[in-house]
Amino acid sequence: MTENASISTDSSAALAADRCIIKRADGVFVDPGVMGPVFQNAVNNLFSSNAFFRGLNYPVFIKAMFGTGPDLPRAPGGEVLIRFAADIVPFDSDRRALYKAVKINHGVAEYFFEPVFLPNGADPEGDDLPARLDVDEFVADMWTKGIRFGLDLAQVRSAMGATKSERVTVACRLDPAPGVDAQIIEVSSDIHRSDAPRQLANGKLDLMAFQNRFPQIAKGVKLLQKVPRTQGQDGFELSGARLEPPVPKDVALGPLAGPGTLIETNAGGEFLVSVRSGFLNVDSKSHQIAIGDKIVSRDGVSARTTGNLHLTGDYEEFGEVQEKRLIEGDSITIHADVFGNIVSRGGTIVLDANLVGGTAHNADGNITVKGVASGAVLQTKSGLVSMVRAESCVISGTRVQIEHASNCEIIADEVEIGLAEGCAIAARRVTLERCGPRRQSEMLVYVLVPDSDKIDRAMTELKEQAEAGALLAHQRQQQLDALTSAPEVRQFMLLQNKIRKQEIVLTPEQQAPFQKMALAIGPKLKAIGLASNEIKSMVVARQVLLERLSQLARQKHEATGDCRLALRKVDGATQARIMHFHPDGASVFDIAPKDIKQRLRGPASGETIFGADSGALDWTTPGQGPA
């Protein structure tokens, strides 16, 4: 390090005493080992000795004293010294007199900037000479006036460069930023077991369901996480006094770890993790979390035991499902009789016993009933409904396979039944090994055939509209061509185009004739503009019609496919008809049970393809071809 350069007798003594401000030919540096209060004292001594820093880097200056702000740069050559100014120079007394008092109120400092003047050294009796304030001098003067932190030098420079007099906020206190208390957050959803009534989305309580009866947790699942406390940031008064934020609170995760869980710390933080698969229990007093063996329910589903179940995974039940009780989950297996409602969000539904008076709905998957379904509703939006025996049921799905069905309403894409008695069935492809009426219920079979007539009529109308629009646009274009081909219009538009491109510059004498020409053909130009806009609108409208026409053509093409009906043996009065449907992309069979009954048991319509007490039928119709 070089010795501190001499400024004046007082400042040299101050620098020699401080030993932390190093002035060299390449700038003024501070030793990182003596930053903070020592550096503040040294700066205070220097400013009090009628000296200031020239070329001050204020952010580095503040960082070295108070530790807030951007990271400090390293000096050239890898030295540890921090350069914060270019030079140390004397503060002339006449120059210091230019700086007036500053107003400080509630952590805000305001300074009134106005034109300043220096005495005329060449002519003491003459007028004072205009002068300009200096930012580096301003920093030193404000220090002596008690403002040692928070100067806004950008605002100061702007005010010094302005020609008007104004009061400007030059410094503000930095309030401390509070920290964040440590907290424990839930990483996995549904970790609470609660037998309280389930709250619905509308805020009401469902008294038939518990909030969370069976929380299911897999091995290795992160359940809780401790978020460490975050320390706040110090603030500073204008005087440089430090303002400390309150200390955040801490919390421990360990007391919450029970059997089947442990505390795991990794790069992501501190977690409470399950070490086995099973059901989760939370101690209501200690809030300790434990995971036990997998629970298989054997008590059944009733208002007393479980209430309605809304599960996030698979479920297996060995007891009965009570009437009006609901089980909602993924894959659901019931080994006993079901009198309630089973809802799958996309797994499989397997009923090993009987389904009596209940329902089975699957959003995307199969439904299997190994016993008897009686007076029930079975529906899947996409999947197979497989049953041994169905009596007085409403059934819908992509495919339906039943060994024996009596008095049922069935709609699907494909239906295969061994023995159908007194049923009403509708599908694109139907295969019945034996069929006939049952008591007072007639045997009705409908083949679902796409109704292409509606699409054809709509496509014809769209084509006619598109052709009419094209013809009208052609007529308007001819009118536009006639207008634009007029000699005076062509001459004006050519001249106007050259003027716009600055290929021609009109003289003042030529302006008047040009404006006269524009007024003369003004009505034609207006007509040209109206015709052009009308043609554009017609083109857009025709494009919309063509897009709709293309959409209908795609719908018609997607609805094509063979429609088949196979009646292997007819035992009693059986009617088979064609039931047209509009191929609008919606599911034919995904409709409400009451709508299925109304559609299949309502007044008969459609072309009859079979009506006899005996015999057999193997009927097909070719699919619709692409439009």
XYZ file of N, CA, C and O in Angstrom, residues 389-392 404-408 419-423 435-444 571-574 601:
116
model
N -76.128 -61.327 -15.333
C -77.592 -61.225 -15.441
C -78.015 -59.806 -15.074
O -77.556 -59.242 -14.083
N -78.900 -59.248 -15.890
C -79.418 -57.904 -15.660
C -80.935 -57.938 -15.757
O -81.500 -58.454 -16.730
N -81.599 -57.362 -14.764
C -83.054 -57.314 -14.726
C -83.505 -55.877 -14.467
O -83.100 -55.260 -13.474
N -84.324 -55.358 -15.384
C -84.908 -54.008 -15.237
C -83.836 -52.960 -14.964
O -83.959 -52.130 -14.055
N -77.496 -62.728 -19.801
C -78.959 -62.780 -19.784
C -79.491 -61.422 -19.343
O -79.216 -60.969 -18.227
N -80.245 -60.747 -20.196
C -80.830 -59.443 -19.900
C -82.334 -59.511 -20.092
O -82.821 -60.032 -21.109
N -83.083 -59.006 -19.113
C -84.537 -58.997 -19.220
C -85.072 -57.635 -18.785
O -84.654 -57.076 -17.778
N -85.981 -57.115 -19.608
C -86.681 -55.862 -19.295
C -85.707 -54.699 -19.053
O -85.899 -53.883 -18.163
N -84.671 -54.631 -19.839
C -83.647 -53.585 -19.688
C -83.691 -52.594 -20.841
O -84.173 -52.914 -21.947
N -78.989 -63.897 -24.137
C -80.447 -64.000 -24.145
C -81.016 -62.656 -23.722
O -80.737 -62.158 -22.631
N -81.802 -62.043 -24.604
C -82.445 -60.756 -24.343
C -83.943 -60.948 -24.353
O -84.511 -61.417 -25.350
N -84.620 -60.553 -23.241
C -86.061 -60.713 -23.126
C -86.695 -59.383 -22.736
O -86.358 -58.801 -21.702
N -87.607 -58.927 -23.583
C -88.353 -57.713 -23.286
C -87.493 -56.475 -23.127
O -87.853 -55.562 -22.378
N -86.379 -56.432 -23.805
C -85.452 -55.290 -23.694
C -85.670 -54.293 -24.828
O -86.244 -54.617 -25.875
N -83.573 -63.786 -28.614
C -84.323 -62.613 -28.176
C -85.807 -62.854 -28.319
O -86.250 -63.685 -29.121
N -86.561 -62.111 -27.518
C -88.008 -62.189 -27.573
C -88.609 -61.345 -26.474
O -87.908 -60.753 -25.641
N -89.937 -61.247 -26.417
C -90.599 -60.430 -25.394
C -90.590 -61.125 -24.038
O -90.265 -62.303 -23.929
N -90.961 -60.339 -23.014
C -91.074 -60.889 -21.670
C -92.317 -60.292 -21.023
O -92.372 -59.092 -20.751
N -93.307 -61.129 -20.800
C -94.568 -60.709 -20.220
C -95.135 -59.529 -21.004
O -95.433 -59.630 -22.176
N -95.270 -58.368 -20.345
C -95.856 -57.220 -21.023
C -94.820 -56.349 -21.738
O -95.177 -55.327 -22.329
N -93.545 -56.700 -21.663
C -92.477 -55.883 -22.276
C -92.138 -56.447 -23.649
O -91.756 -57.624 -23.781
N -92.281 -55.621 -24.665
C -91.945 -56.048 -26.017
C -90.442 -55.988 -26.242
O -89.710 -55.307 -25.523
N -90.009 -56.707 -27.244
C -88.588 -56.736 -27.600
C -88.342 -55.754 -28.734
O -88.855 -55.931 -29.844
N -87.549 -54.699 -28.446
C -87.269 -53.647 -29.425
C -85.766 -53.545 -29.650
O -84.983 -53.533 -28.695
N -87.381 -65.662 -30.618
C -88.408 -66.448 -29.931
C -89.499 -65.506 -29.441
O -89.489 -65.052 -28.303
N -90.393 -65.118 -30.306
C -91.466 -64.210 -29.934
C -91.363 -62.894 -30.681
O -90.390 -62.605 -31.396
N -92.412 -62.100 -30.538
C -92.518 -60.851 -31.296
C -91.324 -59.940 -31.026
O -91.068 -59.552 -29.889
N -90.643 -59.610 -32.093
C -89.459 -58.744 -32.012
C -89.514 -57.744 -33.152
O -89.795 -58.108 -34.305
N -88.127 -46.378 -25.210
C -89.477 -46.855 -24.955
C -90.545 -45.894 -25.463
O -91.747 -46.158 -25.316
